[in-house]
């Protein structure tokens, strides 16, 4: 039906007759000559309907936004003074010889070039939203990134193998989406949170290098970088140690950014430990574009009379830290109050500060101003200033609470201030975060939980700590972070039964429970399991980063809202009684009313 895409018509087609198909983006009547901007997935081209072709002109006069049409015409140069340098097709236009309306359109719910649409409107009319050039650019970017991944992994000997969508429920950190089994009344499948267990069994089966670009499902609270269904680049290898896995996967991401964006990432990526990341940045996914760092002050504040600092400084698991803000002395009280409210989101009770004015009254150096100065000896403030590196004109914010709250609050504040005050650098700043704890303590349940999953291998020499001192055990785990987004995480897996049993005991998982939850994997591991490990990258997050999108919803064709709803299809939705009976399900009346 067509000879060219609209957005690919160029000077090389001058004098040629082309046939184009697409949507009417805009129609303009300029004193008897009608101009039509015709759009397809490759872009726009200007079509001209002249009164000298009466039938074509009459058809052009009937066109409205989003009509689907077919145009045949000759490509010519635009007249002098009408060239549009912002369009790839801006030097040429198509003089229409025939115009055929393939399908009219109802008036669209919004103009496709409106940049101020609410996300709710966009998601409700997602088909129209996906026609917008920005969305088409994002989805083509996603396609190119996925193809770059496939090409790299294929060249390095990886095999694409599918794993089941209907499996059994296993504890992997989030709620499962459950699917009732009609032919097995009272029993359920679970949609996979990841292919983790299957890819390990593929390693036992001898496939050596596996990958899959796969849908995963987690029933958890949502945010900008989470969806109930999302896409992973899932990778597993045998007979590679952690360093080799990291080097290979780093090369993959460098290749993807180069092929997709033409961007050259560092070689190699920086590598820091989890403990260093938390100490310096308050986050295990630090944005290295922001040069600000946290300064440890716990030891300095142990003996001060100011209980707000001394209490956490002397409490087990407490921390006091400072955050130097260059030029921060210029912050107004209103701005400081705004930051104080911000850190309360993360559990902080407040935000103490010291300002270093540009010049003291005696001219000897920076003068200090703060509501807390009267509580701090001069020696303590001197050490604080020296450690943070603060100078005249700066401000020091303080966090004092449990280490978790201080890290989360000051870590988030660090990133916000860095970007708001223009301190962040441009470009791509990737890194690896390594040496994660094996376990994290659940205060409510009074037990250890696996920080990643129970099949993560402990660091060499840490096997005995699994039972003696679980809190000190470190894991062969690795996360890749780019510009403050965790884009991938993985580990070396446990392949020895004795080590696996130690991990289960540390997690208070008995033999019967382990067999009930993971028996199929444990059975497979008995038959000559090779050393193996891997990683899973979030394709949605990678593409959102590349596109500069604020949310991964902007790089997914048909996403859900933060309430896990599809506004286009109105899912989830009620089902009729017959379907429920077939599945042997009865809804409680009170719950049915709520839905």
XYZ file of C-alpha atoms in Angstrom:
595
model
C 0.000 0.000 0.000
C 2.920 2.340 0.522
C 6.389 2.846 -0.878
C 7.965 4.825 1.998
C 7.503 5.756 5.634
C 6.441 9.388 6.041
C 9.328 10.263 8.331
C 11.939 8.823 5.943
C 11.094 10.938 2.873
C 14.159 13.047 2.065
C 16.056 14.832 -0.696
C 17.010 11.485 -2.196
C 13.352 11.125 -3.251
C 13.221 14.467 -5.125
C 11.283 14.105 -8.369
C 10.016 10.633 -7.412
C 6.398 9.624 -6.907
C 5.885 8.074 -3.486
C 2.927 6.411 -1.811
C 2.496 7.135 1.886
C 0.090 5.891 4.560
C -0.457 7.396 7.965
C -2.492 9.597 10.289
C -3.415 13.236 9.788
C -1.439 15.057 12.446
C -2.538 18.529 11.424
C -4.449 20.140 8.538
C -3.960 23.782 7.545
C -5.785 25.792 4.885
C -3.554 28.627 3.638
C -5.449 30.719 1.172
C -6.683 27.981 -1.106
C -3.758 25.565 -0.659
C -4.234 22.834 1.953
C -1.254 21.537 3.911
C -1.451 18.208 5.715
C 1.163 16.977 8.186
C 1.055 13.220 7.688
C 2.452 11.069 10.498
C 3.571 7.490 10.951
C 5.943 5.816 13.389
C 9.005 7.318 11.656
C 7.842 10.926 11.813
C 6.056 13.664 9.864
C 6.072 14.823 6.267
C 4.236 17.775 4.741
C 1.684 16.974 2.045
C 0.362 19.745 -0.209
C -3.083 19.597 -1.858
C -3.419 22.099 -4.708
C -6.725 23.311 -6.233
C -5.305 22.311 -9.645
C -6.236 18.726 -8.685
C -9.908 19.351 -7.762
C -10.852 15.863 -6.538
C -7.699 15.551 -4.421
C -8.294 19.049 -3.043
C -11.920 18.222 -2.085
C -10.746 15.099 -0.254
C -8.063 17.091 1.563
C -10.717 19.588 2.631
C -12.607 16.769 4.401
C -9.619 15.598 6.428
C -9.578 15.932 10.207
C -7.135 14.997 12.978
C -6.260 11.277 13.159
C -7.952 10.312 9.892
C -6.065 7.410 8.338
C -5.200 8.216 4.723
C -3.176 7.045 1.746
C -1.399 9.644 -0.367
C 0.337 9.318 -3.705
C 2.357 12.298 -4.883
C 5.617 13.733 -6.150
C 8.410 14.792 -3.810
C 9.651 18.328 -4.353
C 11.768 20.897 -2.540
C 9.983 23.235 -0.193
C 9.863 26.831 -1.444
C 12.556 29.198 -0.195
C 11.833 30.440 3.304
C 9.583 27.505 4.236
C 12.247 24.927 5.126
C 11.743 23.483 8.625
C 15.175 22.644 10.122
C 13.515 20.943 13.117
C 12.094 18.150 10.963
C 14.173 15.422 9.269
C 11.783 15.834 6.322
C 11.817 19.618 6.605
C 13.526 20.284 3.240
C 10.908 18.515 1.131
C 7.158 18.141 0.709
C 4.850 15.849 -1.233
C 2.537 17.366 -3.855
C -0.507 15.128 -3.585
C -1.839 13.519 -6.775
C -4.381 11.321 -4.994
C -5.646 11.156 -1.403
C -7.678 8.193 -0.193
C -9.412 8.184 3.201
C -8.825 4.703 4.563
C -10.677 5.376 7.803
C -12.104 8.507 9.438
C -11.577 9.175 13.126
C -13.747 10.423 15.935
C -12.418 13.646 17.473
C -9.449 12.536 19.619
C -9.663 12.896 23.393
C -6.644 15.212 23.309
C -4.227 16.802 20.895
C -1.246 14.541 20.393
C 1.204 17.447 20.632
C -0.168 18.537 24.045
C 2.699 18.209 26.530
C 0.575 18.999 29.600
C -1.605 15.900 29.708
C -2.272 14.231 33.044
C -1.022 10.678 33.362
C -4.554 9.473 34.142
C -5.832 10.832 30.821
C -2.880 9.322 28.975
C -3.370 5.882 30.521
C -7.128 5.904 29.967
C -6.607 6.712 26.275
C -3.365 4.764 25.960
C -3.854 3.896 22.278
C -3.868 7.596 21.413
C -1.032 8.261 23.850
C 1.085 5.612 22.135
C 0.716 7.515 18.850
C 2.502 10.500 20.350
C 6.039 10.908 18.964
C 7.577 10.888 22.455
C 6.012 7.520 23.291
C 6.918 6.039 19.919
C 10.485 7.197 20.449
C 10.545 5.506 23.871
C 9.213 2.182 22.639
C 11.607 2.109 19.694
C 14.422 2.834 22.138
C 13.238 -0.123 24.212
C 13.276 -2.349 21.128
C 16.809 -1.288 20.204
C 18.035 -1.885 23.753
C 16.509 -5.374 23.825
C 18.033 -6.224 20.450
C 21.448 -5.017 21.644
C 21.135 -7.318 24.662
C 20.205 -10.287 22.492
C 23.048 -9.666 20.059
C 25.678 -9.403 22.789
C 24.534 -12.477 24.696
C 24.223 -14.530 21.529
C 27.801 -13.674 20.568
C 28.960 -14.768 24.038
C 27.367 -18.195 23.871
C 24.148 -17.622 25.825
C 21.007 -19.603 24.953
C 17.521 -18.088 25.194
C 15.375 -20.576 27.142
C 11.787 -19.979 28.277
C 10.708 -20.847 31.814
C 7.129 -21.422 33.061
C 4.623 -18.641 33.709
C 2.487 -20.964 35.863
C 4.538 -22.353 38.733
C 4.233 -22.945 42.478
C 4.256 -20.305 45.166
C 7.707 -19.878 46.726
C 8.855 -17.184 49.181
C 10.925 -14.658 47.211
C 10.396 -11.416 49.108
C 7.085 -10.161 47.708
C 3.530 -11.463 47.514
C 2.787 -13.857 44.695
C 0.021 -13.368 42.174
C -2.033 -16.546 42.522
C -3.934 -18.333 39.739
C -6.595 -20.883 40.778
C -6.194 -24.325 39.173
C -9.601 -25.383 37.826
C -8.702 -29.065 37.490
C -7.142 -29.153 40.966
C -9.791 -27.654 43.259
C -8.377 -25.659 46.155
C -4.898 -25.472 44.653
C -3.151 -22.559 42.976
C -0.424 -21.710 40.545
C 1.703 -18.633 41.175
C 2.980 -16.245 38.542
C 6.779 -16.130 38.851
C 8.412 -13.262 40.743
C 11.513 -14.208 38.738
C 12.855 -17.319 36.986
C 15.415 -17.698 39.803
C 14.824 -21.331 40.719
C 14.336 -22.479 37.124
C 17.518 -20.849 35.888
C 19.486 -22.549 38.654
C 18.014 -25.876 37.596
C 19.047 -25.106 34.003
C 22.607 -24.742 35.257
C 22.357 -28.136 36.987
C 20.999 -29.467 33.689
C 24.195 -28.369 31.947
C 23.063 -25.451 29.761
C 25.983 -23.383 31.029
C 24.894 -19.960 29.766
C 21.188 -19.042 29.835
C 19.322 -15.804 29.288
C 15.752 -14.687 28.894
C 13.998 -11.345 28.451
C 11.072 -12.323 30.604
C 7.962 -11.007 32.316
C 7.923 -11.208 36.124
C 5.109 -10.555 38.587
C 5.114 -9.180 42.133
C 2.105 -8.149 44.175
C 3.709 -5.267 46.069
C 3.126 -1.579 46.714
C 3.982 0.393 43.602
C 5.964 3.541 42.814
C 7.543 5.219 39.793
C 10.083 2.444 39.184
C 7.827 -0.526 40.049
C 5.027 -2.301 38.218
C 3.062 -5.446 39.145
C 4.341 -6.975 35.911
C 7.771 -5.989 34.673
C 10.505 -7.206 32.344
C 13.852 -8.659 33.362
C 16.966 -9.436 31.380
C 17.638 -12.665 33.241
C 21.115 -14.187 33.003
C 22.776 -17.226 34.594
C 26.171 -18.835 33.993
C 28.170 -21.845 35.177
C 31.908 -22.093 35.879
C 32.463 -18.330 36.148
C 33.536 -16.759 39.425
C 32.034 -13.513 40.700
C 34.712 -11.330 39.128
C 34.191 -12.943 35.731
C 30.412 -12.554 35.960
C 30.771 -8.884 36.885
C 33.195 -8.179 34.033
C 30.986 -9.893 31.447
C 27.770 -8.187 32.577
C 29.518 -4.826 32.737
C 30.587 -5.328 29.123
C 26.958 -6.114 28.248
C 25.686 -2.827 29.668
C 28.505 -0.852 28.035
C 27.531 -2.465 24.722
C 23.825 -1.666 25.186
C 24.467 2.008 25.960
C 26.909 2.306 23.044
C 24.624 0.603 20.524
C 21.443 2.321 21.678
C 22.574 5.831 22.612
C 26.116 6.077 21.310
C 27.181 6.647 24.932
C 30.562 5.414 26.166
C 30.419 4.176 29.767
C 33.583 3.918 31.901
C 35.744 0.818 31.628
C 35.843 -0.544 34.272
C 32.955 0.613 36.459
C 33.896 1.735 39.981
C 33.295 -0.907 42.669
C 32.472 -0.156 46.304
C 31.271 -2.248 49.210
C 27.776 -2.058 50.638
C 29.180 -0.715 53.910
C 31.087 2.032 52.104
C 28.027 2.984 50.075
C 25.886 3.315 53.193
C 28.579 5.210 55.093
C 29.387 7.721 52.361
C 26.060 8.073 50.561
C 23.377 6.664 52.881
C 22.173 4.431 50.069
C 23.098 1.156 48.401
C 22.193 2.756 45.072
C 24.025 6.085 45.223
C 23.819 8.678 42.478
C 27.499 9.418 41.879
C 26.630 12.488 39.804
C 26.007 14.214 43.143
C 29.398 14.986 44.759
C 28.007 15.382 48.301
C 28.873 12.753 50.914
C 27.839 11.916 54.459
C 30.417 12.417 57.219
C 30.587 10.069 60.208
C 30.166 11.952 63.496
C 28.916 9.234 65.845
C 32.147 9.070 67.837
C 32.332 12.868 68.129
C 28.857 13.158 69.644
C 29.048 10.428 72.306
C 29.856 12.789 75.184
C 27.973 15.953 74.241
C 25.190 17.222 76.517
C 22.813 17.444 73.546
C 20.729 14.294 74.013
C 19.349 14.463 70.451
C 22.887 13.601 69.304
C 24.284 11.760 72.322
C 21.375 9.333 72.559
C 21.783 7.817 69.074
C 25.581 8.082 69.307
C 25.594 5.767 72.322
C 22.731 3.470 71.260
C 23.404 0.113 69.586
C 22.758 0.582 65.881
C 22.610 4.363 66.221
C 24.328 6.895 64.001
C 25.069 10.612 63.854
C 26.178 11.943 60.470
C 26.656 15.276 58.779
C 25.964 16.453 55.242
C 27.903 19.473 54.000
C 26.010 21.665 51.522
C 28.361 23.981 49.582
C 26.893 27.489 49.565
C 24.138 26.281 51.875
C 24.444 29.232 54.238
C 22.300 31.087 51.714
C 19.355 28.744 52.347
C 16.338 30.570 53.788
C 14.499 29.396 56.878
C 11.614 28.384 54.611
C 13.912 26.218 52.502
C 15.400 24.567 55.579
C 11.895 23.898 56.924
C 11.010 22.324 53.585
C 13.983 19.978 53.815
C 13.033 19.182 57.413
C 9.571 18.074 56.306
C 11.168 16.048 53.516
C 13.373 13.963 55.820
C 10.390 13.217 58.047
C 9.089 11.048 55.199
C 11.987 8.712 56.012
C 11.326 8.611 59.753
C 13.635 11.439 60.850
C 12.285 13.522 63.735
C 13.950 16.722 62.555
C 16.940 18.242 60.795
C 19.539 20.123 62.830
C 21.980 22.403 61.039
C 24.916 24.772 61.417
C 25.512 27.669 59.033
C 29.026 28.913 58.368
C 28.585 32.578 57.484
C 31.001 33.987 54.955
C 32.917 36.082 57.484
C 32.869 36.279 61.255
C 32.375 39.676 62.893
C 36.026 39.809 63.947
C 37.118 38.934 60.423
C 39.028 35.889 61.660
C 37.055 33.293 59.703
C 33.595 31.863 59.160
C 31.062 32.748 61.815
C 28.671 30.037 62.994
C 24.921 30.324 63.424
C 22.569 27.581 64.569
C 19.923 26.867 67.234
C 22.070 23.935 68.460
C 25.416 25.724 68.921
C 24.783 26.334 72.634
C 24.611 22.559 73.161
C 27.893 21.723 71.426
C 31.368 22.426 72.846
C 33.682 24.413 70.585
C 35.950 21.405 70.205
C 33.074 19.329 68.824
C 32.104 21.973 66.278
C 35.756 22.331 65.254
C 36.066 18.583 64.612
C 32.741 18.590 62.763
C 33.821 21.415 60.474
C 37.209 19.846 59.858
C 35.769 16.410 59.043
C 33.074 17.712 56.719
C 35.458 20.115 54.983
C 32.973 22.956 55.411
C 34.111 26.515 54.662
C 32.562 29.949 54.842
C 29.226 30.077 53.051
C 28.471 26.383 53.621
C 25.855 24.672 55.757
C 26.041 21.334 57.595
C 22.875 19.285 58.075
C 22.819 16.609 60.785
C 21.019 13.287 61.071
C 20.830 11.494 64.419
C 18.766 8.337 64.908
C 19.081 4.657 64.099
C 21.564 4.080 61.292
C 18.711 2.976 59.025
C 16.755 6.220 59.478
C 19.852 8.432 59.248
C 21.010 6.698 56.075
C 17.624 6.817 54.382
C 16.892 10.416 55.378
C 20.306 11.976 54.661
C 20.791 9.750 51.609
C 17.561 11.024 50.083
C 18.339 14.614 51.141
C 21.798 14.365 49.575
C 20.290 13.420 46.203
C 17.545 16.046 46.362
C 19.836 18.924 47.327
C 22.423 17.873 44.766
C 19.940 18.097 41.923
C 17.935 21.087 43.166
C 21.014 23.251 43.750
C 22.730 22.374 40.478
C 25.541 20.388 42.080
C 24.955 17.190 40.097
C 27.174 16.421 37.124
C 25.887 15.482 33.681
C 26.419 12.124 32.024
C 26.341 8.498 33.102
C 27.850 7.369 36.411
C 27.624 3.591 36.822
C 29.080 1.543 39.653
C 28.966 -1.887 41.276
C 27.951 -2.310 44.912
C 29.443 -5.494 46.422
C 29.846 -7.358 49.727
C 26.231 -7.136 50.846
C 25.201 -8.623 54.186
C 23.823 -12.131 53.857
C 20.940 -11.347 56.215
C 18.921 -8.482 57.656
C 17.261 -8.584 61.063
C 13.455 -8.501 61.240
C 12.677 -6.805 64.540
C 8.983 -7.649 64.422
C 9.465 -11.328 63.704
C 12.702 -11.530 65.733
C 14.476 -13.511 63.043
C 16.984 -13.148 60.227
C 15.758 -12.763 56.641
C 17.820 -13.237 53.502
C 18.791 -9.822 52.097
C 18.575 -11.220 48.551
C 17.315 -14.809 48.572
C 18.264 -17.958 50.505
C 20.348 -19.371 47.630
C 22.918 -16.552 47.665
C 26.426 -17.820 48.400
C 28.307 -16.477 51.415
C 31.679 -14.824 50.865
C 34.676 -17.117 51.035
C 35.527 -17.874 54.655
C 32.133 -16.687 55.940
C 30.455 -20.106 55.970
C 31.001 -20.559 59.714
C 29.517 -17.130 60.459
C 26.179 -18.310 59.078
C 25.481 -20.010 62.388
C 27.896 -18.312 64.789
C 27.290 -14.650 63.881
C 24.832 -14.253 60.953
C 24.897 -10.457 61.140
C 28.584 -10.395 60.136
C 28.249 -12.803 57.200
C 28.763 -11.214 53.801
C 27.375 -12.452 50.487
C 28.777 -12.879 47.004
C 26.101 -10.490 45.787
C 26.469 -7.689 43.253
C 24.204 -4.793 42.271
C 24.745 -2.507 39.299
C 23.693 1.102 39.820
C 23.485 3.890 37.229
C 22.708 7.490 38.210
C 21.006 6.450 41.433
C 18.883 3.668 39.914
C 19.582 0.025 40.686
C 19.348 -1.506 37.226
C 20.535 -5.009 38.059
C 21.222 -7.351 40.916
C 22.567 -10.861 41.251
C 24.896 -13.177 43.067
C 26.912 -16.333 43.029
C 24.566 -19.154 44.099
C 25.031 -21.873 46.674
C 25.804 -25.177 44.948
C 26.883 -27.229 47.988
C 24.271 -28.942 50.166
C 26.156 -28.402 53.448
C 26.356 -24.626 52.928
C 22.707 -24.496 51.906
C 21.687 -26.231 55.124
C 23.642 -23.679 57.181
C 21.784 -20.846 55.458
C 18.444 -22.506 56.120
C 19.315 -22.914 59.790
C 20.316 -19.241 60.026
C 16.933 -18.343 58.530
C 15.163 -20.700 60.929
C 13.921 -22.822 58.023
C 13.653 -26.448 59.077
C 14.259 -29.437 56.833
C 10.549 -30.124 56.328
C 9.790 -26.481 55.496
C 12.749 -26.282 53.101
C 11.613 -29.427 51.319
C 8.021 -28.172 51.113
C 9.017 -24.768 49.689
C 12.107 -25.541 47.621
C 12.197 -29.326 47.352
C 12.339 -29.442 43.557
C 15.465 -27.251 43.523
C 17.101 -29.009 46.471
C 16.533 -32.362 44.790
C 18.116 -31.069 41.571
C 21.148 -29.729 43.438
C 21.997 -33.271 44.558
C 22.930 -34.316 41.052
C 26.247 -32.625 40.444
C 25.347 -28.955 40.650
C 28.110 -26.801 39.091
C 29.338 -23.522 40.600
C 27.005 -20.942 39.083
C 25.764 -17.397 39.403
C 24.113 -14.628 37.483
C 22.193 -11.381 37.481
C 18.846 -9.905 36.494
C 18.615 -6.451 34.921
C 15.426 -4.405 34.905
C 14.814 -3.657 31.237
C 12.107 -1.125 32.108
C 14.475 0.798 34.382
C 17.336 0.746 31.886
C 15.152 2.153 29.112
C 13.565 4.739 31.436
C 17.067 5.956 32.317
C 18.072 6.116 28.666
C 14.888 7.968 27.725
C 15.173 10.434 30.608
C 11.702 9.364 31.764
C 10.512 10.043 35.300
C 8.595 6.762 35.465
C 8.970 3.316 33.925
C 5.320 3.667 32.872
C 6.579 5.903 30.077
C 8.564 3.061 28.514
C 5.958 0.287 28.889
C 3.271 0.009 26.240
C 0.366 -0.843 28.531
C 1.331 -0.177 32.170
C -0.685 -0.218 35.368
C -1.291 2.717 37.710
C 0.147 2.932 41.223
C -2.986 1.106 42.334
C -2.170 -1.749 39.944
C -5.058 -0.894 37.625
C -5.151 -0.718 33.833
C -7.242 2.330 32.976
C -7.477 1.249 29.340
C -8.996 -2.205 29.866
C -10.404 -1.527 33.354
C -8.478 -4.450 34.821
C -8.800 -5.911 37.376
C -12.544 -6.484 36.985
C -15.261 -8.667 38.479
C -15.999 -12.046 36.888
C -19.333 -13.797 36.651
C -20.552 -16.419 39.076
C -20.164 -19.226 36.551
C -16.419 -18.607 36.242
C -16.056 -18.612 40.024
C -17.969 -21.880 40.348
C -15.726 -23.509 37.734
C -12.747 -22.515 39.862
C -14.405 -23.682 43.077
C -14.186 -20.145 44.501
C -16.795 -18.345 46.573
C -16.405 -14.674 47.464
C -17.135 -13.535 50.988
C -20.019 -11.100 50.850
C -18.246 -8.360 52.825
C -15.179 -8.564 50.576
C -17.324 -8.657 47.464
C -19.007 -5.399 48.529
C -15.616 -3.745 48.983
C -14.622 -4.611 45.431
